[in-house]
Amino acid sequence: MKIALDAMGGDSAPASTISGALQALKKYSDIELILVGDQARIKKELTNQGAPSVPDRLSIHHASQVVEMSDSAIDAVRRKKDSSISRAVELLADGGADALVSAGHTGALVAAATIRLRMLPGVDRPGIAAIMPTENHFFLLLDAGANVDSDPGHLLNFGIMGSVYSREVLKFKNPRVGLMNIGSEAGKGNELTKEAYKKLAAAPINFIGNVEGHDLFASGVDVVVCDGFVGNVLLKTSESLAKAISSWLKIELKQNVVRLAGAMLAKSAFTAIRRRTNTEEYGGMPLLGVNGICIKAHGNSSPKAIKNAIRVAREAVAHKVNPLIVEAIAKA
């Protein structure tokens, strides 16, 4: 299984991406990695990390340009045709890789994948699927930021694609799909959610109706559908809140000896909670709907997060998610 990795994408690339790649090679013996980016910088970083210039099951695909976070998504695709993102997408489109992973510019990845890979039959817009932890399991949030604007048909597709991914990869037998809204009643929301509700209710999925913000982190839903604007705000707010709560706890637990003693006794519980809310553990988010396996990692991904994003790509390829999505969309 060949996976293309955008070696230049991310806040601390190529150091973090290459370190994560080396970790993944040690962990998974059935993968080959193609590092896409500036060949000289990649080889130098491999040397810095004590690896051979080209380790076993690893190759380098040169790309002379890098998409900066300040670049416009469309301009980056049009003007930086030799960027690491564009070259990685081309590898996937031409059959040189089975999947790709990038921690780079989200908009550029979505634009390049949409233009070069095209959409799956029956799908108009791709959606980013993010895993979010709850009280005792997790749910899939879709769309987490691929599209600022969506119509009811797009939300229907997100519900179907999320249901397939949740069933096949996350192993929920009959995923419960909910529509993010401001009330639980069918008539609540704006025109987008009202129309989307009707379409989702008629689809061959386990649609349970609207879900509100205070329902998300309970255990009643497996797939949450929303447009990318709402989804991205929800995702980033939740991540920042988790970090803030962790900081508040550290401050309060250091206030006196009694609290410190209690913290030591509850250390394993705090560790478990941190692991559950740590984005590194989840790795990357699949871009569902495009004709290829694309995994978007966080821009600030650590080596561990990159390794886990490669794991997500490996799982998506192994479970053959895209043909199942096409089949489910056709039925709807």
PDB file of C-alpha atoms in Angstrom, residues 139-143 155 158-159 163 175-181 196-197 200 205-212 215-216 220-226:
ATOM      1  CA  PHE A 139     -18.983  10.789  16.921  1.00  0.00           C
ATOM      2  CA  LEU A 140     -18.142  11.876  13.378  1.00  0.00           C
ATOM      3  CA  LEU A 141     -18.615  15.567  12.532  1.00  0.00           C
ATOM      4  CA  LEU A 142     -19.222  16.263   8.841  1.00  0.00           C
ATOM      5  CA  ASP A 143     -18.505  18.791   7.294  1.00  0.00           C
ATOM      6  CA  LEU A 155     -25.973  17.909   3.763  1.00  0.00           C
ATOM      7  CA  PHE A 158     -22.647  14.318   4.169  1.00  0.00           C
ATOM      8  CA  GLY A 159     -25.111  12.222   6.160  1.00  0.00           C
ATOM      9  CA  SER A 163     -22.886   6.881   7.859  1.00  0.00           C
ATOM     10  CA  PRO A 175     -24.791   4.651  12.871  1.00  0.00           C
ATOM     11  CA  ARG A 176     -27.220   7.188  14.296  1.00  0.00           C
ATOM     12  CA  VAL A 177     -27.162  10.307  12.117  1.00  0.00           C
ATOM     13  CA  GLY A 178     -28.225  13.680  13.528  1.00  0.00           C
ATOM     14  CA  LEU A 179     -28.568  17.139  11.979  1.00  0.00           C
ATOM     15  CA  MET A 180     -26.901  19.980  13.886  1.00  0.00           C
ATOM     16  CA  ASN A 181     -29.580  22.521  14.742  1.00  0.00           C
ATOM     17  CA  ALA A 196     -31.981  19.091   4.842  1.00  0.00           C
ATOM     18  CA  TYR A 197     -34.093  17.507   7.583  1.00  0.00           C
ATOM     19  CA  LEU A 200     -32.170  13.083   5.560  1.00  0.00           C
ATOM     20  CA  ILE A 205     -29.833   5.860   6.860  1.00  0.00           C
ATOM     21  CA  ASN A 206     -30.571   5.761  10.588  1.00  0.00           C
ATOM     22  CA  PHE A 207     -31.557   9.430  10.866  1.00  0.00           C
ATOM     23  CA  ILE A 208     -32.570  10.370  14.429  1.00  0.00           C
ATOM     24  CA  GLY A 209     -33.492  14.008  13.769  1.00  0.00           C
ATOM     25  CA  ASN A 210     -32.016  17.268  14.990  1.00  0.00           C
ATOM     26  CA  VAL A 211     -29.318  17.443  17.660  1.00  0.00           C
ATOM     27  CA  GLU A 212     -28.469  20.531  19.677  1.00  0.00           C
ATOM     28  CA  ASP A 215     -26.565  16.846  22.961  1.00  0.00           C
ATOM     29  CA  LEU A 216     -23.257  16.482  21.145  1.00  0.00           C
ATOM     30  CA  GLY A 220     -26.995   9.663  21.467  1.00  0.00           C
ATOM     31  CA  VAL A 221     -25.473  10.282  18.033  1.00  0.00           C
ATOM     32  CA  ASP A 222     -22.711   8.757  15.887  1.00  0.00           C
ATOM     33  CA  VAL A 223     -22.676  11.146  12.898  1.00  0.00           C
ATOM     34  CA  VAL A 224     -23.412  14.879  13.156  1.00  0.00           C
ATOM     35  CA  VAL A 225     -24.216  16.676   9.887  1.00  0.00           C
ATOM     36  CA  CYS A 226     -23.716  20.397   9.348  1.00  0.00           C
TER      37      CYS A 226
END
